[in-house]
Structure formats: C-alpha cells, structure tokens
Short mmCIF file of C-alpha atoms in Angstrom, two decimals:
data_model
loop_
_atom_site.label_atom_id
_atom_site.label_comp_id
_atom_site.label_asym_id
_atom_site.label_seq_id
_atom_site.Cartn_x
_atom_site.Cartn_y
_atom_site.Cartn_z
CA MET A 637 -32.63 40.66 45.92
CA THR A 638 -32.56 43.06 48.86
CA PHE A 639 -28.95 43.71 49.79
CA SER A 640 -27.94 43.36 53.42
CA GLU A 641 -24.84 42.55 55.45
CA SER A 642 -25.65 38.84 55.59
CA ASN A 643 -26.54 38.19 51.97
CA THR A 644 -23.75 40.21 50.37
CA VAL A 645 -20.58 40.98 52.30
CA GLU A 646 -20.82 38.30 54.97
CA GLN A 647 -21.80 35.64 52.46
CA MET A 648 -19.02 36.71 50.10
CA ILE A 649 -16.46 36.28 52.91
CA LEU A 650 -17.78 32.78 53.65
CA ASP A 651 -17.71 31.83 49.95
CA ALA A 652 -14.20 33.20 49.46
CA ALA A 653 -12.90 31.44 52.58
CA ARG A 654 -14.31 28.13 51.37
CA GLY A 655 -12.54 28.57 48.06
CA SER A 656 -15.75 28.28 46.07
CA ASN A 657 -13.99 29.52 42.92
CA GLY A 658 -11.25 26.90 43.25
CA LEU A 659 -8.46 29.42 43.86
CA VAL A 660 -7.77 28.69 47.54
CA MET A 661 -5.43 25.74 48.09
CA THR A 662 -6.12 25.13 51.77
CA ARG A 663 -9.76 25.83 52.52
CA TRP A 664 -11.91 26.60 55.51
CA ASP A 665 -14.99 24.48 56.15
CA HIS A 666 -18.12 26.50 56.84
CA VAL A 667 -20.00 25.41 59.95
CA PRO A 668 -22.88 27.58 61.25
CA ALA A 669 -22.21 28.79 64.78
CA THR A 670 -25.32 27.03 66.08
CA GLN A 671 -23.84 23.68 65.03
CA LEU A 672 -20.57 24.05 66.92
CA PRO A 673 -20.26 22.07 70.19
CA ARG A 674 -19.94 25.02 72.57
CA GLN A 675 -21.94 27.07 75.04
CA SER A 676 -22.42 30.80 74.46
CA GLY A 677 -20.01 31.56 77.30
CA ASP A 678 -17.17 29.51 75.77
CA VAL A 679 -14.35 31.30 73.95
CA MET A 680 -12.97 28.01 72.62
CA VAL A 681 -14.70 25.08 70.99
CA GLU A 682 -13.16 22.77 73.56
CA PRO A 683 -13.93 19.38 71.91
CA ARG A 684 -12.00 20.58 68.84
CA VAL A 685 -9.12 21.82 70.99
CA ARG A 686 -8.97 18.45 72.75
CA GLU A 687 -8.96 16.54 69.44
CA ALA A 688 -6.05 18.66 68.16
CA LEU A 689 -4.02 18.25 71.34
CA ILE A 690 -4.30 14.47 71.07
CA ARG A 691 -3.59 14.48 67.34
CA LEU A 692 -0.57 16.82 67.42
CA ASN A 693 1.15 15.70 70.65
CA PRO A 694 2.32 12.08 71.04
CA GLU A 695 2.74 12.54 74.78
CA ILE A 696 -0.91 13.61 75.08
CA ALA A 697 -2.09 10.84 72.74
CA ALA A 698 -0.45 8.36 75.15
CA ASP A 699 -2.56 9.77 77.99
CA PRO A 700 -5.54 11.76 76.62
CA ASP A 701 -6.43 13.09 80.09
CA ARG A 702 -3.42 15.36 79.70
CA ALA A 703 -5.40 17.33 77.11
CA ASP A 704 -7.73 18.44 79.91
CA GLU A 705 -4.74 19.79 81.86
CA VAL A 706 -3.75 21.92 78.88
CA ILE A 707 -7.32 23.15 78.37
CA TYR A 708 -7.45 24.09 82.05
CA ASN A 709 -4.35 26.26 81.52
CA LEU A 710 -5.86 27.82 78.39
CA ARG A 711 -9.03 28.69 80.29
CA ALA A 712 -6.92 30.27 83.03
CA CYS A 713 -5.07 32.31 80.41
CA ILE A 714 -8.37 33.57 79.00
CA LEU A 715 -9.67 34.43 82.48
CA SER A 716 -6.45 36.33 83.24
CA VAL A 717 -7.62 39.09 80.90
CA GLN A 718 -9.54 40.61 83.83
CA ALA A 719 -6.42 41.00 85.96
CA ASP A 720 -3.61 41.33 83.40
CA GLY A 721 -5.33 43.21 80.60
CA LEU A 722 -5.98 42.11 77.04
CA VAL A 723 -2.50 42.63 75.59
CA ARG A 724 -0.75 40.61 78.30
CA ALA A 725 -3.32 37.81 78.10
CA ASN A 726 -3.09 37.79 74.31
CA GLU A 727 0.71 37.65 74.48
CA ASN A 728 0.55 34.70 76.85
CA PHE A 729 -1.94 32.88 74.64
CA ALA A 730 0.19 33.59 71.56
CA ALA A 731 3.04 31.74 73.27
CA TRP A 732 0.74 28.72 73.60
CA LEU A 733 -0.29 29.00 69.95
CA ARG A 734 3.34 29.20 68.81
CA GLY A 735 4.32 26.07 70.71
CA GLU A 736 6.48 27.98 73.19
CA LYS A 737 4.74 26.62 76.30
CA THR A 738 5.69 23.32 77.90
CA MET A 739 4.04 20.79 80.18
CA PRO A 740 5.63 17.96 82.27
CA PHE A 741 4.41 15.19 79.97
CA GLY A 742 7.78 13.71 79.03
CA PRO A 743 9.70 10.82 80.64
CA ASN A 744 10.24 11.35 84.37
CA GLY A 745 8.12 14.49 84.27
CA GLU A 746 10.33 16.19 81.70
CA HIS A 747 8.81 19.33 80.20
CA VAL A 748 7.96 19.07 76.51
CA PRO A 749 6.48 21.68 74.13
CA VAL A 750 2.71 21.56 73.61
CA ARG A 751 1.31 22.07 70.11
CA LEU A 752 -2.15 23.57 69.75
CA VAL A 753 -1.85 24.17 66.01
CA ASP A 754 0.39 22.97 63.20
CA THR A 755 1.84 26.18 61.77
CA THR A 756 3.98 24.40 59.18
CA GLN A 757 1.26 22.23 57.59
CA PRO A 758 -2.02 24.19 57.71
CA GLY A 759 -3.97 21.24 56.31
CA ASN A 760 -3.16 19.25 59.46
CA ASN A 761 -5.50 21.53 61.42
CA ARG A 762 -9.27 21.59 61.70
CA LEU A 763 -10.09 24.80 59.79
CA ILE A 764 -13.55 26.27 60.29
CA VAL A 765 -15.15 29.56 59.31
CA THR A 766 -18.41 30.33 61.06
CA ASN A 767 -20.84 33.23 61.16
CA GLN A 768 -23.25 34.83 63.61
CA TRP A 769 -21.19 33.57 66.57
CA THR A 770 -22.76 34.57 69.88
CA TYR A 771 -20.61 35.10 72.94
CA GLN A 772 -22.00 35.91 76.37
CA ALA A 773 -20.07 37.19 79.38
CA GLY A 774 -22.39 37.68 82.33
CA ALA A 775 -25.23 39.94 81.23
CA VAL A 776 -23.32 41.11 78.13
CA GLU A 777 -23.99 39.29 74.86
CA LYS A 778 -22.32 40.08 71.54
CA ARG A 779 -22.77 38.60 68.08
CA PHE A 780 -19.79 38.37 65.74
CA ASP A 781 -20.36 38.34 62.00
CA VAL A 782 -17.49 36.04 60.95
CA VAL A 783 -15.05 33.99 63.05
CA PHE A 784 -12.17 31.87 61.73
CA LEU A 785 -11.24 28.96 64.01
CA VAL A 786 -8.15 26.77 63.91
CA ASN A 787 -8.61 23.63 65.99
CA GLY A 788 -11.47 25.27 67.85
CA LEU A 789 -9.53 28.46 68.65
CA PRO A 790 -10.98 31.77 67.34
CA LEU A 791 -7.93 33.35 65.70
CA VAL A 792 -9.58 35.88 63.36
CA ILE A 793 -12.73 37.95 63.85
CA GLY A 794 -14.39 39.89 61.05
CA GLU A 795 -17.09 42.51 61.00
CA ALA A 796 -19.10 42.94 57.80
CA LYS A 797 -21.14 46.10 57.31
CA THR A 798 -23.76 46.89 54.69
CA PRO A 799 -22.53 48.16 51.30
CA THR A 800 -25.78 49.98 50.54
CA ARG A 801 -25.57 52.91 52.98
CA SER A 802 -22.92 55.46 52.05
CA ALA A 803 -22.72 56.67 55.65
CA VAL A 804 -21.56 53.19 56.82
CA THR A 805 -17.98 52.19 56.08
CA TRP A 806 -15.36 49.69 57.22
CA PHE A 807 -14.53 52.20 59.98
CA ASP A 808 -17.87 51.49 61.64
CA GLY A 809 -17.03 47.79 61.76
CA ALA A 810 -13.53 48.46 63.07
CA TYR A 811 -14.97 50.78 65.73
CA GLN A 812 -17.39 48.05 66.78
CA VAL A 813 -14.51 45.58 67.19
CA ASN A 814 -11.96 47.95 68.70
CA GLN A 815 -14.07 50.18 70.93
CA ILE A 816 -16.98 47.94 71.88
CA TYR A 817 -16.23 44.23 71.57
CA GLU A 818 -12.61 44.36 72.80
CA LYS A 819 -13.66 46.41 75.81
CA GLU A 820 -16.95 44.73 76.72
CA VAL A 821 -16.01 41.08 75.99
CA PRO A 822 -12.17 41.07 76.02
CA ALA A 823 -11.97 37.34 76.75
CA MET A 824 -13.14 36.63 73.21
CA PHE A 825 -10.00 38.33 71.90
CA VAL A 826 -7.41 36.55 74.04
CA PRO A 827 -6.62 34.00 71.28
CA ASN A 828 -6.97 36.65 68.53
CA VAL A 829 -4.29 37.00 65.85
CA PHE A 830 -6.00 39.89 64.08
CA SER A 831 -9.42 41.29 63.25
CA PHE A 832 -10.77 42.85 60.08
CA ALA A 833 -13.66 45.02 58.94
CA THR A 834 -15.21 45.66 55.54
CA GLU A 835 -18.32 47.17 54.02
CA GLY A 836 -17.70 45.41 50.71
CA LYS A 837 -15.65 48.25 49.25
CA LEU A 838 -12.57 48.55 51.45
CA PHE A 839 -10.93 45.95 53.71
CA ARG A 840 -8.87 46.92 56.76
CA TYR A 841 -7.28 44.82 59.48
CA GLY A 842 -5.63 45.43 62.84
CA SER A 843 -4.50 43.74 66.02
CA ILE A 844 -5.96 44.11 69.50
CA ARG A 845 -5.88 47.62 70.94
CA MET A 846 -4.47 49.00 67.69
CA PRO A 847 -5.83 52.52 67.05
CA ILE A 848 -8.33 52.37 64.19
CA ASP A 849 -6.54 55.08 62.22
CA ILE A 850 -3.61 52.70 61.69
CA TRP A 851 -5.65 49.67 60.68
CA GLY A 852 -4.21 48.87 57.28
CA PRO A 853 -5.12 47.45 53.89
CA TRP A 854 -3.89 44.11 52.61
CA ARG A 855 -2.77 43.99 49.03
CA THR A 856 -1.16 41.23 47.04
CA GLN A 857 2.21 41.66 45.38
CA GLU A 858 0.41 42.88 42.26
CA ASN A 859 -0.97 45.80 44.32
CA GLU A 860 -4.42 45.74 42.71
CA PRO A 861 -6.89 48.60 43.20
CA GLU A 862 -9.67 48.57 45.79
CA GLY A 863 -13.19 49.89 45.99
CA SER A 864 -15.49 47.06 44.93
CA LEU A 865 -16.89 43.82 46.33
CA ALA A 866 -14.68 41.90 43.87
CA ASP A 867 -11.61 43.71 45.23
CA VAL A 868 -12.55 42.80 48.81
CA ARG A 869 -13.08 39.19 47.77
CA ARG A 870 -9.61 39.09 46.23
CA THR A 871 -8.19 40.44 49.49
CA VAL A 872 -10.06 37.81 51.54
CA GLU A 873 -8.79 35.06 49.25
CA SER A 874 -5.25 36.32 49.80
CA MET A 875 -4.97 37.33 53.46
CA LEU A 876 -7.41 34.87 55.00
CA ARG A 877 -5.80 31.76 53.58
CA PRO A 878 -4.99 29.46 56.52
CA GLU A 879 -1.29 29.40 55.65
CA ILE A 880 -1.07 33.20 55.78
CA VAL A 881 -3.05 33.48 59.03
CA LEU A 882 -0.71 30.94 60.65
CA ASP A 883 2.39 32.59 59.18
CA ILE A 884 1.28 35.93 60.64
CA LEU A 885 0.73 34.23 64.00
CA GLN A 886 4.13 32.55 64.00
CA ASN A 887 6.39 35.11 62.32
CA PHE A 888 4.70 38.47 61.85
CA THR A 889 3.34 39.34 65.29
CA LEU A 890 5.37 41.24 67.86
CA PHE A 891 4.74 42.34 71.41
CA ALA A 892 6.67 45.47 72.29
CA THR A 893 6.93 48.18 74.92
CA ASP A 894 6.08 51.68 73.71
CA LYS A 895 7.60 54.97 74.85
CA LYS A 896 5.04 55.21 77.64
CA HIS A 897 6.13 51.78 78.91
CA ARG A 898 2.87 50.16 77.83
CA ARG A 899 2.73 46.71 76.31
CA ILE A 900 1.47 46.82 72.72
CA LYS A 901 0.87 44.29 69.96
CA ILE A 902 2.26 44.89 66.48
CA ILE A 903 1.19 43.04 63.35
CA SER A 904 2.93 43.31 60.00
CA ARG A 905 1.71 45.41 57.10
CA TYR A 906 1.30 43.67 53.79
CA GLN A 907 4.55 45.06 52.33
CA GLN A 908 6.52 43.85 55.36
CA TYR A 909 4.94 40.41 55.03
CA PHE A 910 5.70 39.89 51.36
CA THR A 911 9.18 41.45 51.48
CA THR A 912 10.24 39.36 54.46
CA ASN A 913 9.12 36.19 52.74
CA GLN A 914 10.95 37.20 49.56
CA ILE A 915 14.14 37.69 51.58
CA VAL A 916 13.71 34.35 53.36
CA GLY A 917 12.87 32.58 50.10
CA ARG A 918 16.00 33.88 48.39
CA VAL A 919 18.25 32.93 51.31
CA VAL A 920 16.76 29.42 51.52
CA LYS A 921 17.17 28.97 47.76
CA GLY A 922 20.81 30.01 48.08
CA TYR A 923 21.05 32.48 45.18
CA PRO A 924 21.42 35.19 44.13
CA LYS A 925 23.28 36.30 47.23
CA LYS A 926 22.01 39.86 47.09
CA GLY A 927 18.87 41.93 46.71
CA LEU A 928 17.68 45.53 46.75
CA ILE A 929 14.56 46.74 48.58
CA TRP A 930 13.12 50.19 47.87
CA HIS A 931 11.22 51.94 50.67
CA PHE A 932 9.13 55.04 51.02
CA GLN A 933 9.15 57.06 54.24
CA GLY A 934 6.88 55.61 56.90
CA SER A 935 6.64 52.15 55.31
CA GLY A 936 7.95 50.44 58.42
CA LYS A 937 11.52 49.65 57.44
CA SER A 938 12.79 49.02 60.97
CA LEU A 939 9.96 46.59 61.71
CA LEU A 940 10.57 44.85 58.38
CA MET A 941 14.12 44.20 59.57
CA VAL A 942 12.79 42.81 62.84
CA PHE A 943 10.35 40.45 61.09
CA ALA A 944 13.00 39.34 58.60
CA ALA A 945 15.68 38.82 61.27
CA GLN A 946 13.36 36.73 63.43
CA LYS A 947 12.05 34.56 60.61
CA LEU A 948 15.55 33.98 59.27
CA ARG A 949 16.85 33.08 62.73
CA MET A 950 13.99 30.61 63.30
CA HIS A 951 14.11 28.94 59.88
CA LYS A 952 15.15 25.31 60.31
CA ASP A 953 16.78 25.07 56.87
CA LEU A 954 19.22 27.92 57.65
CA HIS A 955 20.86 26.09 60.58
CA ASN A 956 21.05 28.88 63.16
CA PRO A 957 22.25 31.77 60.98
CA THR A 958 23.84 35.07 61.92
CA VAL A 959 21.81 38.11 60.88
CA MET A 960 23.53 41.48 60.64
CA ILE A 961 21.81 44.85 60.49
CA VAL A 962 24.26 47.40 59.06
CA VAL A 963 23.53 51.14 59.07
CA ASP A 964 25.55 54.14 58.00
CA ARG A 965 24.69 56.74 60.63
CA ILE A 966 24.84 56.79 64.40
CA ASP A 967 21.27 58.09 64.81
CA LEU A 968 19.90 55.31 62.61
CA ASP A 969 21.88 52.81 64.62
CA THR A 970 20.11 54.10 67.73
CA GLN A 971 16.67 54.13 66.10
CA ILE A 972 16.89 50.60 64.74
CA THR A 973 18.44 49.24 67.93
CA ALA A 974 15.56 50.83 69.87
CA THR A 975 13.06 49.08 67.61
CA PHE A 976 14.74 45.72 68.15
CA ASN A 977 14.97 46.32 71.91
CA ALA A 978 11.33 47.40 72.18
CA ALA A 979 10.28 44.21 70.39
CA ASP A 980 12.31 42.04 72.79
CA VAL A 981 14.20 40.37 69.93
CA PRO A 982 16.14 37.49 71.49
CA ASN A 983 19.91 37.12 71.03
CA MET A 984 20.34 40.67 69.76
CA VAL A 985 23.69 42.42 70.19
CA GLY A 986 24.42 46.07 69.48
CA VAL A 987 28.03 46.08 68.35
CA GLY A 988 29.79 49.01 69.98
CA SER A 989 33.27 48.91 68.45
CA ARG A 990 35.26 47.66 65.49
CA GLN A 991 37.10 45.19 67.70
CA GLU A 992 33.84 43.79 69.08
CA LEU A 993 32.55 43.29 65.54
CA GLN A 994 35.68 41.41 64.55
CA ASP A 995 35.59 39.29 67.71
CA LEU A 996 31.93 38.32 67.30
CA LEU A 997 32.39 37.30 63.67
CA THR A 998 35.65 35.43 64.15
CA GLN A 999 34.12 33.62 67.15
CA ASP A 1000 31.24 32.54 64.88
CA ILE A 1001 28.52 34.02 67.10
CA ARG A 1002 25.01 33.07 65.91
CA LYS A 1003 22.91 36.09 66.89
CA VAL A 1004 21.36 39.27 65.50
CA LEU A 1005 24.16 41.85 65.27
CA ILE A 1006 23.54 45.55 64.76
CA THR A 1007 26.46 47.73 63.68
CA THR A 1008 27.39 50.68 61.47
CA ILE A 1009 29.00 50.54 58.07
CA HIS A 1010 31.91 52.57 59.43
CA LYS A 1011 32.90 49.83 61.87
CA PHE A 1012 32.66 47.32 59.08
CA GLY A 1013 34.76 49.43 56.77
CA GLU A 1014 37.67 49.20 59.19
CA ALA A 1015 37.68 45.40 59.33
CA GLU A 1016 40.73 43.62 58.00
CA GLY A 1017 40.62 40.50 55.84
CA LYS A 1018 38.10 37.66 56.06
CA LEU A 1019 36.13 37.54 59.29
CA ASN A 1020 33.82 34.60 58.55
CA GLU A 1021 33.28 32.46 55.47
CA ARG A 1022 29.97 30.85 56.45
CA SER A 1023 27.21 31.00 53.86
CA ASN A 1024 24.39 31.39 56.40
CA ILE A 1025 25.24 34.97 57.30
CA ILE A 1026 22.61 37.45 56.15
CA VAL A 1027 23.43 41.15 56.04
CA MET A 1028 20.70 43.81 55.74
CA VAL A 1029 22.13 47.24 54.96
CA ASP A 1030 20.00 50.26 55.81
CA GLU A 1031 20.13 53.30 53.51
CA ALA A 1032 22.38 51.38 51.13
CA HIS A 1033 22.15 54.09 48.48
CA ARG A 1034 23.93 56.51 50.83
CA THR A 1035 26.89 54.23 51.40
CA GLN A 1036 29.80 54.38 49.03
CA GLU A 1037 30.13 51.37 46.76
CA ARG A 1038 33.69 50.69 47.86
CA ASP A 1039 32.56 50.29 51.49
CA LEU A 1040 29.87 47.76 50.62
CA GLY A 1041 31.39 46.00 47.67
CA ARG A 1042 35.01 45.61 48.64
CA LYS A 1043 35.19 45.68 52.43
CA MET A 1044 32.06 43.74 53.24
CA ARG A 1045 32.64 41.12 50.58
CA GLU A 1046 36.21 40.70 51.73
CA ALA A 1047 35.11 40.23 55.34
CA LEU A 1048 32.11 38.01 54.57
CA PRO A 1049 32.73 36.48 51.14
CA ASN A 1050 29.78 34.04 51.23
CA ALA A 1051 27.18 36.18 53.01
CA PHE A 1052 23.81 37.29 51.61
CA LEU A 1053 23.61 41.05 51.19
CA PHE A 1054 20.33 43.00 51.10
#
C-alpha cells in the first residue's frame, strides 16, 4: 500500500471515531461529505439542525416553523463574523450551543431557552463524522480533512497530514487551520469548539485564534507516551468521544479579556479537564470530603480553579453550592481574582475583610468567594454547616496545618476541602 494522508491518518481518525474496535461507547456515524444535504456555501447542515430543534424543544415541536426562526438567527450569527470578528461570533454561537439563548416561544410570548444539542445525553444527538468537506465563501474554496458534526453543526475540525515525510508535522496542519482557514473562511469556525492537527505521530489541539505554540496534547489519566499512529488513535478515542466534546463545550471553554483588552477564547488542557471532573465526581459522591492536587509551575492552576468553580456551581445535583477559593498570600489573591475577573465568572465576590467573609457565610450566600487564609484564620466558631460548600485552597503546603485543620473545619465543619 502507498501511504498517504487519506489512507492512513485520515482513515484512522474515521475508524477510531466510529469505534471500530468496540472501545467507544457513544459513536459517530461516518457519512461522506458528498452525501450530506448541504450546499458548499453552507456552514451548517440545516436539515439536521431543524430536526434537532424539533426533537429537543417541545415548544418548537408544537409549531415546527419556529425552527426556521432559530436557524435564521444562527445564520445571522455566522454572518456576523465579518463585522464582529471570529472570537465574538464564536462566543455568541457558543451561547446558543449551551442553551443560554431564548426565543419567545412560550405561553403569551414568554421567552424560553432553545436547545440545539443535548449536552447531558450525547446519544440523543445526531453524531456524524465526515471527511473531505468542501466549504466555499465567494471565490475562496477550502477542503477540510475531517469534520465532526453534532446535529448538523460542525463543532470540531481536524487536519491530517502525511506521516511519510519527515519535514511535515502536526504543526503544518495547525498552521493550515490557524493561519489560513480561520482567516480566509472564518464563518466555518463560528460554531467551532476546537480544532486538532496530527501527522500520525503527535496530536495537538487548540481553539480559534489560539497561537500554535500553545496548542496542546491530550493525554488520558494514564499519561501514555506518544509518537506512533497507535498513540494518536488512542488520543482520538479519548478526546473525540462525543461526551468529551460536549463536556468541553459546556464546561471547559472560557471567553476572557486579555491584558491588551482583546477578547480571547480559552480551552482546557487535559490535566485541567480530568482534575476538574475528579473534583466534581468526589463532591457529587459525597466522600471523602477532602483531596490533594499536585501542580507543576505553568500547569494552569488558576484556570483549573475557574473550570472547577463553574462546573460545581452549575451542577444540578449540588443544589446551588458555595465555592470558596482560599489563598495564603496577597499577590496570589490578586492573581487568581484577576483570572476569575478576566473570564467573566458570574457571581464571583472578592472578599476584602474578615467581617465580610463572616457576613457572607452566615448569610448563606451562594456564590464564588475568593479570600485569603489569613482572613479565614481569624473567624470565630461555626460560620456555615451546609455540606455543599466546596473550598479550594491554593498553595496548601505553605499554610500551617493548624490554620487549615482547626480553623477552617471549625468554621465550615461539613465543607469539602481541596
């Protein structure tokens, strides 16, 4: 066999996505791009979007013409990329994908949320992986190697390069996506959750407008090696499972403002993803009420706290919890607060004094609270006995045991402590 992009790497991705070895629980159906009901100038497969809107929204099922109103708004969002830029358009579309947008479809014109995808039950969606997808915008035509669609919406784009030329690497695929496709046909990336590139040896992924040098690897919790086609396949079988793609969409994507006041998109690294879900899993299970997380410098600790705080706050089984971020130095308090502020974390309060901390806890405030261990150490007696309070302590190894063990446990006897 003569090795090429299409008969090795691209085909391996399609096989892995379909779960051909039986390992993938929720699978993608492979449909060649030429068999999808769309024109080359369409970003969405609109018949599939319409079907999902009717299936997932009772108010739209009662009047299917309402699906066309939603699709009109989605088209407008995609077209807005020319005026608003890709990040803003992508942020707006992400709100649609997360079910945060409403339409006046309820009784007496009441606004109700619109669901484009089911993020809680991936199998309730129409899951398609396709290849050699052509998209045309005016005179510009581009062909995408692999596209993953959920209910007709292209959420993941992959570029597969040849494994037989040593001069060609994943970087070439990432460059093609980041520097050519995103700039020449940005509309195609408005619904995008993330993109990836591989040459069959290494796999790297990134979000829109993310500099290529910070595209990252995806490893499982076992942290296996990389460097072969089998290693890339294992990564595809892990990261590109529908449940993980939808979890990243819903809980591990942030839009923030950088130091130059530009809007940027942030997607979690693999260690932030797995650690956050371990924290959430332990809290939902209810025990043990503590845990220790080791970090190396530059691993994204502040963003991990953001992802964990947001997923904990949104989790329906935790009944509107309070999440506390506790640090032991003033400069860390400022750094972490800046990260939360830049990411526009809702209901976040920087606690400025010991009295404010006591008041917020005794008043049973359900928000994200950021404070220092020193303020906590001065608290007197029990401040709140709820069990759905989760405390994440930064630099815990620097804080004296008596501060954490005695004072915090006295103040919050039933809280989870990480």
